mmCIF file of C-alpha atoms in Angstrom:
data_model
loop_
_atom_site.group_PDB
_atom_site.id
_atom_site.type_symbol
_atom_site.label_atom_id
_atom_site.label_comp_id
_atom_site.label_asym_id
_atom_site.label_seq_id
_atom_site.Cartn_x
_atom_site.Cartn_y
_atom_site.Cartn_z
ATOM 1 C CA UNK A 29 14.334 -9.602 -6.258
ATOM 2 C CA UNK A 30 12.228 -6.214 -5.795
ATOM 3 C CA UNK A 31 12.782 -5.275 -2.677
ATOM 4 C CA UNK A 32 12.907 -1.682 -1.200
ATOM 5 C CA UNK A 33 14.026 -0.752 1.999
ATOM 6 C CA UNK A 34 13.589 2.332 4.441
ATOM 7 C CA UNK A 35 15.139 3.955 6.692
ATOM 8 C CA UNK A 36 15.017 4.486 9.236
ATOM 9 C CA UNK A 37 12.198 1.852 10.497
ATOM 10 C CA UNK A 38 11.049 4.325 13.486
ATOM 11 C CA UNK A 39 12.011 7.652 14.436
ATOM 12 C CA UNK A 40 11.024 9.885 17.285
ATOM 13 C CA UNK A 41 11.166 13.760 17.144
ATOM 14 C CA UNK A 42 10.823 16.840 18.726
ATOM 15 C CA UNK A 43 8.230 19.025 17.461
ATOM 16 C CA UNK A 44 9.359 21.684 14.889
ATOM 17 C CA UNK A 45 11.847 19.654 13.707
ATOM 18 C CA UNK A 46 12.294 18.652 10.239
ATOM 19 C CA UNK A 47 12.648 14.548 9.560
ATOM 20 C CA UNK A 48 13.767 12.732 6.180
ATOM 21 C CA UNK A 49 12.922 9.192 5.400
ATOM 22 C CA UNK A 50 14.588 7.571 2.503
ATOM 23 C CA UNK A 51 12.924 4.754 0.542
ATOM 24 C CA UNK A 52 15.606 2.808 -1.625
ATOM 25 C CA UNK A 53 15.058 0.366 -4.860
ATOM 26 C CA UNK A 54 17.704 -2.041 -3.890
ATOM 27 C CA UNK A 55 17.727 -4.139 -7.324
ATOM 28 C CA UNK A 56 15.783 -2.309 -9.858
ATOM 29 C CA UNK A 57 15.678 1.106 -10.858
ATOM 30 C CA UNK A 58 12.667 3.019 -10.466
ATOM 31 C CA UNK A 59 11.171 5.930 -12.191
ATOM 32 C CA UNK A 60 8.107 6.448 -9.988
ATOM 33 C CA UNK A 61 8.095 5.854 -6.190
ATOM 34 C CA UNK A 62 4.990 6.525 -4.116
ATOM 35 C CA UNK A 63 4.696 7.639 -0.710
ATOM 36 C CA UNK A 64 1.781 6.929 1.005
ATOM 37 C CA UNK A 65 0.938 7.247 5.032
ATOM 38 C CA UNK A 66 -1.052 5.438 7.451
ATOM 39 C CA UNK A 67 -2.888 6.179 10.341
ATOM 40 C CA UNK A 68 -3.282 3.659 13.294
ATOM 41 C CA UNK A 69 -5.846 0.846 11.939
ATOM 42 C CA UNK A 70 -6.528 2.913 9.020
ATOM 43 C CA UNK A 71 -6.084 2.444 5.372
ATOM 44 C CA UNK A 72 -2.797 3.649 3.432
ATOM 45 C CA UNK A 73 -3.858 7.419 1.510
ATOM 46 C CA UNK A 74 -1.363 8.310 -1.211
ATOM 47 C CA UNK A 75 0.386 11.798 -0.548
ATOM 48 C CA UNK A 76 2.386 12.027 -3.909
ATOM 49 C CA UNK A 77 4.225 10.204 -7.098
ATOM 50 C CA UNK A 78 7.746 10.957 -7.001
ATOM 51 C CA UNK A 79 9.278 10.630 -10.210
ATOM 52 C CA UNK A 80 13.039 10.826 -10.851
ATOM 53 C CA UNK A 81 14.482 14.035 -11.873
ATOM 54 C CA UNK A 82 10.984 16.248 -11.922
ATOM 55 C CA UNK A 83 8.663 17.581 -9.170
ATOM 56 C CA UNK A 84 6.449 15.142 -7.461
ATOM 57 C CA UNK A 85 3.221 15.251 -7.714
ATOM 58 C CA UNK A 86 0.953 15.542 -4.924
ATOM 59 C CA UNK A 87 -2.659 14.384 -3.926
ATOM 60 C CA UNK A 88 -5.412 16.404 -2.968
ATOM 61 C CA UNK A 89 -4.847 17.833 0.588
ATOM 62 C CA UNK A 90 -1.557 17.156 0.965
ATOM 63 C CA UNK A 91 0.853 19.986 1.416
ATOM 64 C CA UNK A 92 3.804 19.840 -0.524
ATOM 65 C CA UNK A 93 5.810 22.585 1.821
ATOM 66 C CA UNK A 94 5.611 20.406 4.276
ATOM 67 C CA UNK A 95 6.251 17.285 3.238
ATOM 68 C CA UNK A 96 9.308 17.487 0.670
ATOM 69 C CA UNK A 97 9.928 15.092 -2.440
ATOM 70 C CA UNK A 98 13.246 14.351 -3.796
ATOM 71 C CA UNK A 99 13.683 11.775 -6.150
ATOM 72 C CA UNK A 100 17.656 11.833 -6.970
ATOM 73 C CA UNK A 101 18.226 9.103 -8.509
ATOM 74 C CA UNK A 102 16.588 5.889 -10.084
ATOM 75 C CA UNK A 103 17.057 4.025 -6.781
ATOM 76 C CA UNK A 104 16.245 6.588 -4.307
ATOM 77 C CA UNK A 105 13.451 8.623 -3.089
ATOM 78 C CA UNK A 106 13.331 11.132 0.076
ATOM 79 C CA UNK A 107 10.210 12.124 2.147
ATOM 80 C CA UNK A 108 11.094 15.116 4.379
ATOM 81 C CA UNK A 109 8.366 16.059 6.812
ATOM 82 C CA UNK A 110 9.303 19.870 7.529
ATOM 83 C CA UNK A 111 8.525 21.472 11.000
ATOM 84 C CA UNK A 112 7.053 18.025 12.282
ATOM 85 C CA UNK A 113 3.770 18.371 14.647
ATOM 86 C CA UNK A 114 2.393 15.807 16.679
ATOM 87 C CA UNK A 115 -0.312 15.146 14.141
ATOM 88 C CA UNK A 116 2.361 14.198 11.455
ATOM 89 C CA UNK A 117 3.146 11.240 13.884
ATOM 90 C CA UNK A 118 2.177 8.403 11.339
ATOM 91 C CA UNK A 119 3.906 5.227 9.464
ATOM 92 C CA UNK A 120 4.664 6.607 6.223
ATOM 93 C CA UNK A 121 5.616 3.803 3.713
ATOM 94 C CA UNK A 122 6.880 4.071 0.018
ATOM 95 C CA UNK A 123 6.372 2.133 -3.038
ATOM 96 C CA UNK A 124 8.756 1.918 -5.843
ATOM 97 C CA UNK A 125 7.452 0.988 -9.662
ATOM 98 C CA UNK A 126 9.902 -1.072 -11.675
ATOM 99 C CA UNK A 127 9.028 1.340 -14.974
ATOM 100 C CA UNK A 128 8.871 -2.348 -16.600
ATOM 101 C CA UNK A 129 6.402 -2.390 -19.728
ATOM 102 C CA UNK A 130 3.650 -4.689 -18.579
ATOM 103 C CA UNK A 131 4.381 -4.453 -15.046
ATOM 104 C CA UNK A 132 2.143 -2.675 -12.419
ATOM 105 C CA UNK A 133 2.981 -4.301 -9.647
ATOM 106 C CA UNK A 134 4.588 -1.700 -7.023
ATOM 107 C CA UNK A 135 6.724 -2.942 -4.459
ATOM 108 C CA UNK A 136 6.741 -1.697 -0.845
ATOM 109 C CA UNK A 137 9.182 -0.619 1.459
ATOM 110 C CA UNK A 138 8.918 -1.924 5.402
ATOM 111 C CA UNK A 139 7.441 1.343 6.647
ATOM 112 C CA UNK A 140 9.086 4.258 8.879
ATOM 113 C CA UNK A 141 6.976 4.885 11.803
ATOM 114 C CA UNK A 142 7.528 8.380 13.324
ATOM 115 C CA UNK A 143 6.541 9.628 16.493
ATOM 116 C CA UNK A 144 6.266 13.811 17.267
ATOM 117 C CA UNK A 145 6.727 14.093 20.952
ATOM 118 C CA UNK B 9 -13.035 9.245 -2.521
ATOM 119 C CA UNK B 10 -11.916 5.764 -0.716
ATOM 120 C CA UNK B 11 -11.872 3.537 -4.059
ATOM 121 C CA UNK B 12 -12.162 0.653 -2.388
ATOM 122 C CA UNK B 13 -14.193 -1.226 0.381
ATOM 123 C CA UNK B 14 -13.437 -4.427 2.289
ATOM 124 C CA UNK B 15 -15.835 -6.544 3.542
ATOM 125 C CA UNK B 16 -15.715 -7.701 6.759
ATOM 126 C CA UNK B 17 -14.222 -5.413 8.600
ATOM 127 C CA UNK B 18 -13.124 -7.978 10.272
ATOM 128 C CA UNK B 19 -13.060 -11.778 9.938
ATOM 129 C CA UNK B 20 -11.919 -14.403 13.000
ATOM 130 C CA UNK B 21 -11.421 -18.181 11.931
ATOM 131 C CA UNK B 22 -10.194 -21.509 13.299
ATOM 132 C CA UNK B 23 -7.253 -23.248 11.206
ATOM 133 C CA UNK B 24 -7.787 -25.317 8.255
ATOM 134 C CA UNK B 25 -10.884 -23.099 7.605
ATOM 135 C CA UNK B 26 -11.600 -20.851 5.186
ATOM 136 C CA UNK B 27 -11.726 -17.062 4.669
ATOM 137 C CA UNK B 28 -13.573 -14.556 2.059
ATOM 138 C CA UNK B 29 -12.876 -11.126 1.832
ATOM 139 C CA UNK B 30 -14.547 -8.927 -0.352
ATOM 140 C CA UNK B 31 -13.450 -5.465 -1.937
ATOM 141 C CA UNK B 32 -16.110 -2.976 -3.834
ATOM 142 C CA UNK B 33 -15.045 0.230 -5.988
ATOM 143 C CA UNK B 34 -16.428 2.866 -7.646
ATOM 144 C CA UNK B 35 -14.823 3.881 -10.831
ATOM 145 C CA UNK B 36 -13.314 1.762 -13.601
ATOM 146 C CA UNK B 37 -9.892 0.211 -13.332
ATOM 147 C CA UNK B 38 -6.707 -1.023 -14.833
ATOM 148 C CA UNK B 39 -6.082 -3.734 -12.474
ATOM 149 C CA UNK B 40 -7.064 -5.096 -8.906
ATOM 150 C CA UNK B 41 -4.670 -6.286 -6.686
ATOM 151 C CA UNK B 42 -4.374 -7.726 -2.765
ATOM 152 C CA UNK B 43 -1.989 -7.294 -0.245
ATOM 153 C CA UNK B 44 -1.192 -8.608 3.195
ATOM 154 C CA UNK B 45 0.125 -6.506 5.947
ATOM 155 C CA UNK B 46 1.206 -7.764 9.180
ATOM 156 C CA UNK B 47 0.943 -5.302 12.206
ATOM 157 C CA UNK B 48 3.300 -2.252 11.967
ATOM 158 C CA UNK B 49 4.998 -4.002 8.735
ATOM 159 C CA UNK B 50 5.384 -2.803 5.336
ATOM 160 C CA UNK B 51 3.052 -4.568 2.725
ATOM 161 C CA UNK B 52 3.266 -7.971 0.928
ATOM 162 C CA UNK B 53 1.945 -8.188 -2.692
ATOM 163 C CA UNK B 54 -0.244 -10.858 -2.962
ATOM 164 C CA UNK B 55 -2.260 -11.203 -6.706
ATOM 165 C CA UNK B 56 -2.949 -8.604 -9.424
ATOM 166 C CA UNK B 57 -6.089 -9.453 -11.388
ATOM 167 C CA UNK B 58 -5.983 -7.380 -14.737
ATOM 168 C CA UNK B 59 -10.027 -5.912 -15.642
ATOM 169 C CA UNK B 60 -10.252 -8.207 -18.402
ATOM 170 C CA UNK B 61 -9.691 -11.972 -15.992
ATOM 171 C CA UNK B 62 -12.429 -13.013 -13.969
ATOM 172 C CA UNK B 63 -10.589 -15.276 -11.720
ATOM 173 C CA UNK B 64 -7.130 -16.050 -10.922
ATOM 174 C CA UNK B 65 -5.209 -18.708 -8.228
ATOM 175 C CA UNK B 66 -2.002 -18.463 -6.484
ATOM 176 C CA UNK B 67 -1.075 -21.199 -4.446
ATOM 177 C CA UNK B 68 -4.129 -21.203 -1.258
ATOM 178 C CA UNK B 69 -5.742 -17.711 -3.112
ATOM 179 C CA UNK B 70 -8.121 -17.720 -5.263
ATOM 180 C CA UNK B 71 -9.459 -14.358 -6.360
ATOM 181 C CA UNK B 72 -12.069 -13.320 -8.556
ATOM 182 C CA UNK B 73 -12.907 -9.988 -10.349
ATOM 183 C CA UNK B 74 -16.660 -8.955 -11.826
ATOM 184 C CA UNK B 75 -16.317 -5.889 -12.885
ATOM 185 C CA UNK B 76 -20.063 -5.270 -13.837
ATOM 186 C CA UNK B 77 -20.601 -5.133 -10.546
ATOM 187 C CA UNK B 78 -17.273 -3.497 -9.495
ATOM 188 C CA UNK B 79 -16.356 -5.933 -7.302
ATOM 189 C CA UNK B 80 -13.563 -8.939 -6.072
ATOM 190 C CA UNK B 81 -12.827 -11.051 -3.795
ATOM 191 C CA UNK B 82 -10.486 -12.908 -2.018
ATOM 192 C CA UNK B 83 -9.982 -16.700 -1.149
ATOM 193 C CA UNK B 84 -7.534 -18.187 1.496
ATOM 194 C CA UNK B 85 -8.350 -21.864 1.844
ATOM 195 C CA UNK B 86 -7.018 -24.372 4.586
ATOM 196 C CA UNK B 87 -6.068 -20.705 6.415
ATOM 197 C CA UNK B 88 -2.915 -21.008 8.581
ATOM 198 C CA UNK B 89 -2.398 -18.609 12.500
ATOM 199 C CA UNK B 90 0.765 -17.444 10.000
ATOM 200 C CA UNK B 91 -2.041 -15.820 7.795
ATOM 201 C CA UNK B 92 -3.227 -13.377 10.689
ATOM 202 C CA UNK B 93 -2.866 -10.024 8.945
ATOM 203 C CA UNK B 94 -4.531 -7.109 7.490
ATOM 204 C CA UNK B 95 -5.815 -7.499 4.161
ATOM 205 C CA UNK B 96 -6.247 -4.862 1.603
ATOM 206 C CA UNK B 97 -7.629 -4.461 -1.996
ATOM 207 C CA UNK B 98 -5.909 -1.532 -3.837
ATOM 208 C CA UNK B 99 -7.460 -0.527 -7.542
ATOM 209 C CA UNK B 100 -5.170 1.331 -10.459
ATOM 210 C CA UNK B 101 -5.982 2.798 -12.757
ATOM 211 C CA UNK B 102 -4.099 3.447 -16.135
ATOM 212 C CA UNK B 103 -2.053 6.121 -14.480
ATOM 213 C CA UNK B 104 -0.530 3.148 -11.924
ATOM 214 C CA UNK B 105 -2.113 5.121 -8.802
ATOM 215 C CA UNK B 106 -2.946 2.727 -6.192
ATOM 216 C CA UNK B 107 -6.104 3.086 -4.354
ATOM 217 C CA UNK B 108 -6.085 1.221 -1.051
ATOM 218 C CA UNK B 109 -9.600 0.041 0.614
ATOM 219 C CA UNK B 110 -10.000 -0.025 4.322
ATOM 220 C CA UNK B 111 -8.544 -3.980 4.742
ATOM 221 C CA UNK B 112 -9.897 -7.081 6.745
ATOM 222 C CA UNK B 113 -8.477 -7.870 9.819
ATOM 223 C CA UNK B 114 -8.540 -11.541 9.746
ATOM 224 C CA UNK B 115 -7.179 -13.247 12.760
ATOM 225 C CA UNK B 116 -6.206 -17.211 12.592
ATOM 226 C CA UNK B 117 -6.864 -18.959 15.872
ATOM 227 C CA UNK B 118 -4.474 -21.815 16.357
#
């Protein structure tokens, strides 16, 4: 059980084009999902805390024009990375939190890596 | 800040022996926990350590948590080339916010 998925795994754009990556609870329902990216040998940095049915909230730094939140539903969680630049090429991975009392163990998705050409 | 802080960087062993990474923070937490991530994967929970248990095991891990000196670490015994990965301590606080140190790259050699 707990497993989230991603999609898609990799994606390659253009730049100044806008990308979404969806990060799915596929047998629990989630209040809070996290989105966090990665840089090449580098350590995951939280952007934001996506919680179903208000506004994310995001860290320090992180612009939230450009990188849009959407948490729809208990299950699902969209990152949109608006107006992509080669310096948002990155794995960006989520984490969905079961909302269980007593649990704090976040689960993570597989990662999308995306590539601005 | 970075919360956390692996140490070694990074860690090369021969199978069957066994490895010790070590994670400092800064700040007081909720929890401690370690995760595994194989290159250009997603991440693989391993143990959560709660701030008031000094030592917990999970099959070949073994970690341990002193938080007067704000610091854990992580046991693999009889380590395995399957256990080749990036390892990472990640801190919470009460709010759930994860916290991820800069991992150990520890490489098995067969």
């Amino acid at each position: 059980g707990a497993v989230v998925s991603q999609h898609p795994s990799w994606v390659i754009c253009k730049s100044g084009t806008s990308v979404k990556i969806e990060c799915r609870s596929l047998d629990f329902q989630a209040t809070t999902m996290f989105w966090y990216r990665q840089f090449p040998k580098q350590s995951l940095m939280l952007m934001a805390t996506s919680n179903e049915g208000s506004k994310a909230t995001y860290e320090q730094g992180v612009e939230k024009d450009k990188f849009l939140i959407n948490h729809a539903s208990l299950t699902l969680s969209t990152l949109t990375v608006t107006s992509a630049h080669p310096e948002d090429s990155s794995f960006y991975i989520c984490s969905a939190e079961p909302g269980t009392s007593g649990t704090d163990t976040q689960y993570f998705g597989p990662g999308t890596r995306l590539t601005v050409l | 800040s970075q919360q956390g802080e692996e140490d070694p960087q990074a860690l090369s062993i021969q199978e069957g022996e066994n490895a010790t990474m070590n994670c400092s923070y800064k700040t007081s937490i909720n929890n401690l926990q370690w995760y595994r991530q194989n290159s250009g994967r997603g991440l693989v929970h391993l143990i959560l350590i709660r701030s008031n248990e000094r030592e917990k095991h999970s099959g070949r891990l073994r970690v341990t948590l002193d938080t007067s000196k704000k610091s854990s670490s992580l046991l693999i015994t009889a380590s395995r080339a399957a256990d080749t990965a990036s390892y990472f301590c990640a801190t919470a606080r009460s709010n759930y916010k994860l916290t991820f140190g800069k991992g150990t790259l520890l490489t098995v050699n067969p």
